[in-house]
Coordinates of C-alpha atoms (C1' of nucleotides) in Angstrom, one line a residue:
Chain E
M1 CA -136.2 8.5 -43.1
T2 CA -134.6 5.2 -44.2
A3 CA -132.2 5.0 -47.1
E4 CA -134.1 5.2 -50.4
S5 CA -132.3 5.7 -53.7
P6 CA -133.8 8.5 -55.9
T7 CA -134.2 6.2 -58.9
T8 CA -136.0 3.6 -56.8
T9 CA -139.6 4.8 -56.7
R10 CA -141.3 1.7 -55.5
G11 CA -139.2 -0.3 -53.1
R12 CA -137.5 -3.3 -54.7
R13 CA -139.3 -3.1 -58.0
A14 CA -136.2 -1.5 -59.6
D15 CA -134.2 -4.6 -59.0
A16 CA -136.9 -6.6 -60.8
E17 CA -137.0 -4.1 -63.6
R18 CA -133.3 -4.4 -64.0
N19 CA -133.5 -8.1 -64.1
R20 CA -136.1 -7.9 -66.7
E21 CA -133.9 -5.8 -68.9
R22 CA -130.9 -8.1 -68.4
I23 CA -133.1 -11.1 -69.5
L24 CA -134.3 -9.3 -72.6
E25 CA -130.8 -8.2 -73.5
A26 CA -129.5 -11.7 -73.1
A27 CA -132.4 -13.1 -75.1
R28 CA -131.8 -10.7 -78.0
A29 CA -128.2 -12.0 -78.1
V30 CA -128.9 -15.7 -77.7
V31 CA -131.9 -15.8 -80.0
G32 CA -129.9 -13.8 -82.5
E33 CA -127.2 -16.5 -82.4
Q34 CA -129.2 -19.7 -81.9
G35 CA -132.6 -18.8 -83.3
T36 CA -136.0 -19.1 -82.0
Q37 CA -135.3 -22.5 -80.5
A38 CA -132.5 -21.2 -78.3
S39 CA -132.2 -22.8 -74.8
L40 CA -133.9 -20.7 -72.1
R41 CA -131.2 -21.9 -69.7
D42 CA -128.6 -20.2 -72.0
V43 CA -130.6 -17.0 -71.8
A44 CA -130.8 -17.2 -68.0
R45 CA -127.1 -18.0 -67.8
R46 CA -126.2 -15.1 -70.1
A47 CA -128.3 -12.8 -68.1
D48 CA -126.7 -14.0 -64.8
V49 CA -130.1 -14.7 -63.4
G50 CA -131.7 -17.7 -61.8
L51 CA -133.8 -19.9 -64.1
G52 CA -136.8 -19.3 -62.0
T53 CA -136.4 -15.5 -62.4
L54 CA -136.7 -15.8 -66.1
Y55 CA -139.9 -17.9 -65.8
R56 CA -141.2 -15.3 -63.3
H57 CA -140.8 -12.5 -65.9
F58 CA -141.8 -14.5 -68.9
P59 CA -144.0 -17.4 -68.0
T60 CA -143.6 -18.9 -71.4
R61 CA -141.2 -18.9 -74.3
E62 CA -143.8 -17.2 -76.4
A63 CA -144.1 -14.4 -73.9
L64 CA -140.4 -13.8 -74.2
L65 CA -140.4 -13.9 -78.0
E66 CA -143.4 -11.6 -77.9
T67 CA -141.4 -8.8 -76.3
L68 CA -138.6 -9.4 -78.8
L69 CA -140.7 -9.4 -81.9
R70 CA -143.9 -7.4 -81.4
E71 CA -142.3 -4.1 -82.3
R72 CA -140.9 -5.5 -85.4
F73 CA -144.3 -7.0 -86.5
D74 CA -146.3 -3.9 -85.7
G75 CA -143.7 -1.9 -87.6
L76 CA -144.2 -4.0 -90.6
A77 CA -147.9 -3.6 -90.4
A78 CA -147.6 0.1 -90.1
R79 CA -145.2 0.2 -93.1
A80 CA -147.8 -1.6 -95.1
A81 CA -150.4 1.2 -94.5
E82 CA -147.7 3.8 -95.3
L83 CA -146.8 2.2 -98.6
G84 CA -150.5 1.8 -99.5
R85 CA -150.8 5.6 -99.3
S86 CA -147.6 6.5 -101.1
L87 CA -147.2 4.0 -103.9
E88 CA -149.4 2.5 -106.6
P89 CA -150.9 -0.8 -105.4
A90 CA -148.7 -3.3 -107.2
A91 CA -145.6 -1.5 -106.4
A92 CA -146.6 -1.1 -102.7
L93 CA -147.2 -4.8 -102.4
T94 CA -143.8 -5.7 -104.0
E95 CA -142.0 -3.2 -101.8
W96 CA -143.6 -4.4 -98.6
L97 CA -142.9 -8.0 -99.3
H98 CA -139.3 -7.2 -100.1
G99 CA -139.0 -5.3 -96.8
F100 CA -140.6 -8.2 -94.9
I101 CA -138.1 -10.7 -96.3
L102 CA -135.2 -8.4 -95.4
S103 CA -136.5 -7.7 -91.9
T104 CA -137.2 -11.3 -91.3
G105 CA -134.4 -13.1 -93.1
G106 CA -131.5 -14.6 -91.1
Y107 CA -133.7 -14.9 -87.9
R108 CA -133.5 -18.7 -87.8
G109 CA -136.8 -20.3 -86.8
L110 CA -138.7 -17.1 -87.1
A111 CA -140.7 -18.3 -90.1
G112 CA -141.9 -21.3 -88.3
S113 CA -142.7 -19.3 -85.1
L114 CA -144.7 -16.9 -87.2
M115 CA -146.8 -19.7 -88.8
A116 CA -147.3 -21.4 -85.5
T117 CA -148.4 -18.1 -83.9
L118 CA -150.9 -17.4 -86.7
N119 CA -152.4 -20.9 -85.9
D120 CA -152.5 -20.4 -82.2
E121 CA -155.2 -17.9 -81.0
D122 CA -154.0 -18.1 -77.5
S123 CA -150.5 -16.8 -78.3
P124 CA -149.8 -13.3 -77.1
L125 CA -148.3 -12.6 -80.5
H126 CA -151.3 -13.8 -82.4
A127 CA -152.9 -10.4 -82.8
S128 CA -149.7 -8.8 -84.0
C129 CA -149.1 -11.5 -86.6
L130 CA -152.7 -11.4 -87.8
A131 CA -152.7 -7.6 -88.1
M132 CA -149.5 -7.8 -90.1
R133 CA -150.9 -10.5 -92.4
E134 CA -154.1 -8.5 -92.9
A135 CA -152.2 -5.3 -93.7
A136 CA -150.4 -7.3 -96.4
G137 CA -153.7 -8.7 -97.5
Q138 CA -155.0 -5.1 -98.0
L139 CA -152.1 -4.3 -100.2
L140 CA -152.7 -7.5 -102.2
G141 CA -156.4 -6.8 -102.6
R142 CA -155.9 -3.3 -103.9
A143 CA -153.2 -4.5 -106.4
Q144 CA -155.7 -7.2 -107.6
E145 CA -158.4 -4.5 -108.0
S146 CA -156.0 -2.6 -110.2
G147 CA -156.0 -5.6 -112.5
R148 CA -152.2 -6.0 -112.4
I149 CA -152.2 -9.0 -110.0
R150 CA -153.9 -12.4 -110.4
P151 CA -157.1 -12.7 -108.4
D152 CA -156.6 -16.3 -107.4
V153 CA -154.2 -15.8 -104.6
D154 CA -155.3 -14.4 -101.1
G155 CA -153.4 -12.8 -98.3
T156 CA -153.1 -16.1 -96.4
D157 CA -151.6 -17.8 -99.5
L158 CA -149.1 -15.0 -100.1
F159 CA -148.1 -14.7 -96.4
A160 CA -147.5 -18.5 -96.3
L161 CA -145.3 -18.3 -99.4
V162 CA -143.2 -15.4 -98.1
N163 CA -142.6 -17.3 -94.9
A164 CA -141.8 -20.4 -96.8
L165 CA -139.1 -18.4 -98.7
G166 CA -137.8 -17.1 -95.5
W167 CA -137.6 -20.7 -94.2
I168 CA -135.2 -21.5 -97.0
A169 CA -132.7 -19.2 -95.5
D170 CA -132.9 -21.0 -92.3
Q171 CA -131.7 -24.2 -93.9
A172 CA -128.4 -23.2 -95.2
P173 CA -126.3 -20.0 -94.6
S174 CA -125.6 -20.0 -98.3
A175 CA -129.2 -20.0 -99.3
A176 CA -130.1 -16.6 -97.9
D177 CA -130.4 -14.9 -101.3
R178 CA -131.9 -17.9 -103.1
G179 CA -135.2 -17.0 -101.4
A180 CA -135.0 -13.5 -102.6
H181 CA -134.5 -14.7 -106.2
L182 CA -137.4 -17.1 -106.0
F183 CA -139.4 -14.3 -104.7
T184 CA -139.0 -12.2 -107.9
V185 CA -139.9 -15.3 -110.0
F186 CA -143.0 -15.7 -107.9
M187 CA -143.9 -12.0 -108.2
D188 CA -143.7 -12.4 -112.0
G189 CA -146.1 -15.3 -111.7
L190 CA -148.4 -13.1 -109.8
K191 CA -148.6 -10.4 -112.5
T192 CA -151.4 -10.8 -115.0
R193 CA -150.3 -11.5 -118.5
P194 CA -152.0 -9.9 -121.4
A195 CA -153.6 -12.4 -123.8
S196 CA -150.9 -13.0 -126.3
G197 CA -151.0 -10.6 -129.2
A198 CA -154.1 -9.0 -127.9
P199 CA -154.4 -5.3 -126.8
D200 CA -154.6 -4.2 -123.2
P201 CA -157.8 -5.5 -121.5
A202 CA -158.3 -2.0 -120.0
G203 CA -159.6 -0.6 -123.3
P204 CA -162.1 -2.8 -125.2
Chain Y
M1 CA -127.4 -82.6 -85.4
T2 CA -128.6 -80.0 -82.9
A3 CA -131.9 -78.2 -83.4
E4 CA -131.6 -75.7 -86.2
S5 CA -134.8 -74.1 -87.6
P6 CA -134.9 -74.2 -91.4
T7 CA -135.2 -70.4 -91.6
T8 CA -132.3 -69.7 -89.5
T9 CA -129.3 -70.1 -91.8
R10 CA -126.6 -68.5 -89.6
G11 CA -127.1 -69.1 -85.8
R12 CA -128.5 -66.2 -83.9
R13 CA -128.4 -63.8 -86.8
A14 CA -132.1 -64.3 -87.4
D15 CA -132.9 -62.9 -84.0
A16 CA -131.1 -59.8 -84.9
E17 CA -132.7 -59.6 -88.2
R18 CA -136.1 -59.9 -86.7
N19 CA -135.2 -57.1 -84.3
R20 CA -134.1 -54.9 -87.2
E21 CA -137.5 -55.4 -88.9
R22 CA -139.3 -54.7 -85.7
I23 CA -137.5 -51.4 -85.3
L24 CA -138.1 -50.4 -88.9
E25 CA -141.8 -51.3 -88.6
A26 CA -142.1 -49.2 -85.3
A27 CA -140.1 -46.4 -86.9
R28 CA -142.5 -46.2 -89.9
A29 CA -145.4 -45.9 -87.5
V30 CA -143.9 -43.4 -85.1
V31 CA -142.3 -41.2 -87.8
G32 CA -145.6 -41.3 -89.7
E33 CA -147.3 -40.0 -86.5
Q34 CA -144.8 -37.6 -85.0
G35 CA -142.7 -36.7 -88.1
T36 CA -139.0 -36.7 -88.6
Q37 CA -138.3 -35.4 -85.2
A38 CA -139.9 -38.4 -83.5
S39 CA -138.4 -39.6 -80.3
L40 CA -136.1 -42.6 -80.8
R41 CA -137.1 -43.8 -77.3
D42 CA -140.6 -44.1 -78.6
V43 CA -139.5 -46.1 -81.6
A44 CA -137.6 -48.5 -79.3
R45 CA -140.5 -48.8 -76.9
R46 CA -142.9 -49.5 -79.8
A47 CA -140.6 -52.1 -81.2
D48 CA -140.3 -53.7 -77.7
V49 CA -136.6 -53.5 -77.9
G50 CA -133.9 -52.1 -75.7
L51 CA -132.7 -48.6 -76.6
G52 CA -129.1 -49.9 -77.1
T53 CA -130.5 -52.4 -79.7
L54 CA -131.9 -49.6 -81.8
Y55 CA -128.5 -47.8 -81.7
R56 CA -126.7 -51.0 -82.6
H57 CA -128.7 -51.4 -85.7
F58 CA -129.0 -47.7 -86.6
P59 CA -126.1 -45.8 -85.1
T60 CA -127.6 -42.5 -85.9
R61 CA -131.0 -41.1 -86.6
E62 CA -130.0 -40.4 -90.1
A63 CA -129.2 -44.0 -90.6
L64 CA -132.7 -44.9 -89.5
L65 CA -134.4 -42.3 -91.7
E66 CA -132.1 -43.4 -94.6
T67 CA -133.8 -46.9 -94.6
L68 CA -137.2 -45.4 -94.4
L69 CA -136.7 -42.8 -97.1
R70 CA -134.1 -44.0 -99.7
E71 CA -136.6 -46.1 -101.6
R72 CA -138.9 -43.1 -101.9
F73 CA -136.1 -40.8 -103.1
D74 CA -134.6 -43.2 -105.5
G75 CA -138.1 -43.9 -106.9
L76 CA -138.6 -40.2 -107.5
A77 CA -135.2 -40.0 -109.2
A78 CA -136.2 -42.9 -111.5
R79 CA -139.5 -41.3 -112.2
A80 CA -137.8 -38.2 -113.4
A81 CA -135.8 -40.2 -116.0
E82 CA -139.0 -41.9 -117.0
L83 CA -141.0 -38.8 -117.5
G84 CA -138.1 -37.3 -119.4
R85 CA -138.5 -39.9 -122.0
S86 CA -142.2 -40.0 -122.3
L87 CA -143.3 -36.4 -122.1
E88 CA -142.3 -33.1 -123.6
P89 CA -139.8 -31.3 -121.4
A90 CA -142.1 -28.7 -119.8
A91 CA -144.8 -31.2 -119.1
A92 CA -142.4 -33.7 -117.7
L93 CA -141.1 -31.1 -115.3
T94 CA -144.5 -30.0 -114.1
E95 CA -145.6 -33.6 -113.7
W96 CA -142.5 -34.6 -111.7
L97 CA -142.8 -31.7 -109.3
H98 CA -146.4 -32.4 -108.8
G99 CA -145.6 -36.0 -107.9
F100 CA -142.8 -34.9 -105.6
I101 CA -145.2 -32.7 -103.7
L102 CA -147.7 -35.5 -103.4
S103 CA -145.2 -38.1 -102.3
T104 CA -143.5 -35.8 -99.8
G105 CA -146.5 -33.8 -98.4
G106 CA -147.8 -34.7 -95.0
Y107 CA -144.5 -36.1 -93.8
R108 CA -143.8 -33.6 -91.1
G109 CA -140.3 -32.5 -91.0
L110 CA -139.3 -34.2 -94.2
A111 CA -138.7 -30.9 -96.1
G112 CA -136.3 -29.8 -93.4
S113 CA -134.5 -33.2 -93.3
L114 CA -134.1 -33.1 -97.0
M115 CA -132.5 -29.7 -97.0
A116 CA -130.3 -30.6 -94.1
T117 CA -129.2 -33.8 -95.9
L118 CA -128.4 -32.0 -99.1
N119 CA -126.1 -29.7 -97.0
D120 CA -124.4 -32.6 -95.2
E121 CA -122.0 -34.6 -97.4
D122 CA -121.5 -37.1 -94.6
S123 CA -125.1 -38.1 -94.4
P124 CA -125.9 -41.6 -95.7
L125 CA -128.8 -40.1 -97.6
H126 CA -126.8 -37.3 -99.2
A127 CA -126.2 -39.3 -102.4
S128 CA -129.9 -40.2 -102.9
C129 CA -131.1 -36.6 -102.3
L130 CA -128.4 -35.3 -104.6
A131 CA -129.3 -37.8 -107.3
M132 CA -133.0 -36.8 -107.0
R133 CA -132.2 -33.1 -107.2
E134 CA -130.1 -33.6 -110.2
A135 CA -132.7 -35.7 -112.0
A136 CA -135.1 -32.9 -111.4
G137 CA -132.4 -30.4 -112.7
Q138 CA -132.1 -32.4 -115.9
L139 CA -135.8 -32.0 -116.5
L140 CA -135.5 -28.3 -115.8
G141 CA -132.5 -27.9 -118.1
R142 CA -134.3 -29.5 -121.0
A143 CA -137.4 -27.6 -120.4
Q144 CA -135.3 -24.4 -120.5
E145 CA -133.6 -25.4 -123.7
S146 CA -137.0 -25.8 -125.3
G147 CA -137.5 -22.1 -124.6
R148 CA -140.7 -22.6 -122.6
I149 CA -139.2 -22.1 -119.1
R150 CA -137.3 -19.1 -117.8
P151 CA -133.5 -19.6 -117.9
D152 CA -132.7 -17.8 -114.7
V153 CA -133.7 -20.5 -112.3
D154 CA -131.5 -23.5 -111.6
G155 CA -132.2 -27.0 -110.2
T156 CA -131.1 -26.0 -106.7
D157 CA -133.4 -23.0 -106.7
L158 CA -136.3 -25.1 -107.9
F159 CA -135.7 -27.8 -105.5
A160 CA -135.5 -25.4 -102.6
L161 CA -138.7 -23.9 -103.6
V162 CA -140.6 -27.2 -103.8
N163 CA -139.3 -28.1 -100.4
A164 CA -140.4 -24.7 -99.0
L165 CA -143.9 -25.3 -100.4
G166 CA -143.9 -28.8 -98.7
W167 CA -142.8 -27.1 -95.4
I168 CA -146.0 -25.0 -95.5
A169 CA -148.0 -28.2 -95.1
D170 CA -146.0 -29.0 -92.0
Q171 CA -147.1 -25.8 -90.2
A172 CA -150.9 -26.3 -90.3
P173 CA -153.0 -29.4 -91.2
S174 CA -155.3 -27.0 -93.0
A175 CA -152.5 -25.7 -95.2
A176 CA -151.8 -28.9 -97.1
D177 CA -153.3 -27.8 -100.4
R178 CA -152.2 -24.2 -100.1
G179 CA -148.7 -25.3 -101.1
A180 CA -150.1 -27.1 -104.2
H181 CA -151.9 -24.0 -105.2
L182 CA -148.9 -21.7 -104.8
F183 CA -147.0 -24.3 -106.8
T184 CA -149.2 -23.7 -109.8
V185 CA -148.8 -19.9 -109.5
F186 CA -145.1 -20.3 -109.3
M187 CA -145.0 -22.6 -112.4
D188 CA -146.9 -19.9 -114.3
G189 CA -144.1 -17.5 -113.2
L190 CA -141.6 -20.0 -114.6
K191 CA -143.1 -20.0 -118.0
T192 CA -141.6 -17.6 -120.5
R193 CA -144.0 -15.0 -121.7
P194 CA -144.0 -13.9 -125.3
A195 CA -143.0 -10.2 -125.9
S196 CA -146.3 -8.6 -125.9
G197 CA -147.7 -8.5 -129.4
A198 CA -144.5 -10.0 -131.0
P199 CA -144.4 -13.2 -132.8
D200 CA -143.0 -16.5 -131.4
P201 CA -139.2 -16.2 -130.9
A202 CA -138.7 -19.6 -132.5
G203 CA -139.2 -18.2 -136.0
P204 CA -137.2 -15.1 -136.9
Chain G
dA1 C1' -122.9 -61.8 -81.3
dC2 C1' -126.2 -59.6 -79.6
dC3 C1' -129.1 -57.3 -76.2
dT4 C1' -130.1 -54.5 -72.1
dG5 C1' -130.9 -50.6 -69.3
dA6 C1' -128.4 -47.6 -66.1
dA7 C1' -125.6 -43.5 -66.7
dC8 C1' -124.4 -38.9 -68.5
dA9 C1' -125.3 -34.5 -70.2
dC10 C1' -128.7 -31.9 -71.8
dC11 C1' -133.7 -29.8 -72.2
dG12 C1' -138.4 -27.1 -70.4
dT13 C1' -141.0 -26.3 -66.4
dT14 C1' -142.4 -26.2 -61.5
dC15 C1' -141.9 -25.1 -56.7
dA16 C1' -140.3 -25.2 -51.8
dA17 C1' -137.0 -22.5 -49.6
dG18 C1' -134.6 -18.5 -48.9
dT19 C1' -133.9 -12.9 -48.5
Chain R
dA1 C1' -141.8 -9.2 -53.5
dC2 C1' -138.7 -11.2 -55.5
dC3 C1' -135.0 -14.5 -56.3
dT4 C1' -132.8 -19.1 -56.4
dG5 C1' -131.6 -23.7 -57.7
dA6 C1' -132.9 -28.4 -56.8
dA7 C1' -136.3 -31.5 -58.6
dC8 C1' -139.1 -33.8 -62.1
dA9 C1' -139.9 -35.8 -66.5
dC10 C1' -138.2 -35.8 -70.7
dC11 C1' -134.5 -36.1 -74.6
dG12 C1' -130.1 -38.3 -77.5
dT13 C1' -126.2 -41.1 -76.9
dT14 C1' -122.8 -44.3 -74.8
dC15 C1' -121.2 -48.3 -72.5
dA16 C1' -120.4 -51.8 -68.8
dA17 C1' -122.6 -55.8 -67.8
dG18 C1' -125.2 -59.7 -69.0
dT19 C1' -126.7 -64.0 -72.2

DNA sequence: ACCTGAACACCGTTCAAGT
DNA sequence: ACCTGAACACCGTTCAAGT
């Protein structure tokens, strides 16, 4: 019997796995500091790994971001379904959008990456983003059916807007809450307004 | 008398001036195609000019953009004053914002440059951007005084929003009009709504 | 005065060479 | 199998050398 460490089940694979984890850890730190556009060289340096090793594990920048962001996106999609069951439609929508902005804000460049990913069918994150946008679209559709939300906005519109508001926070550190405020103004705009002086349209 | 062309009033200066114009012409073309982030090397190549010459005339990218954009910005500020005189406050505001989106849309990266410039006091375009934002703020303020527009939004908020909507168009060629549509929804949100069933607050 | 392009320090990405 | 870093083609910016 040659030496074989108990944790190493398949030859050298454990080293590779450890490198993968180091790269992800470094990427979380560097992307957190520099945003989505962070230098991959910085990530490799931080992980104490050759640049080629990074590319071996994550052949493209998208592939690296995928691993960092997919959980977050899938979590947001799941939360949409959850809120759809537990709250009335309009409240579920507002609550989900609020959570989206919180979970997404402060991640510089994320808004742009999200929009780019939605427009690129070949991106590994495309499916996750689309699922998330459609989960939000479901909440919107139900809120519109309830008559409390204007019918002339669709899920794509709304998602683009929320991303645009997130983009504002990218521009200046001070502007982080400006987006949140504008969001409430916009949500007011989304609510249907009763014809002035007329009774509720629900009971003719 | 040595040869001196009639258009050349000051020795070799005319050559330099001609280069400046060539650079600006090339910059208009390249920035129009590639957006604000265009490669300065491409600009120099297109102008058939050494890279150092470009830097001699425009020591920074901002300085180059300044010359391309200042007229546009100052024009928008002037238009705000004009509309303020000729239309009622709320209509003037809506009209100006609409014009801003038209004049600014499709210029990839411009929204980001604008926000960056507003946050950088040392930028040569800072004053122009600020003047434009404040001209818009004046329209907003008067519209708010007239009671037709919500008082809880300020000029900085509104300007950030309009830029964010312009940013949407940067993301996908197809999304150009989405921003315009979202803008109308937002403007609806900005309008004060009468207390349901109550008379106009102007006459107590 | 003005112009030029090599030079420097970066970047993303690839790939021959090592273990 | 996996890792490494030199190599390539770019970038923005500077600056010694030319006219």
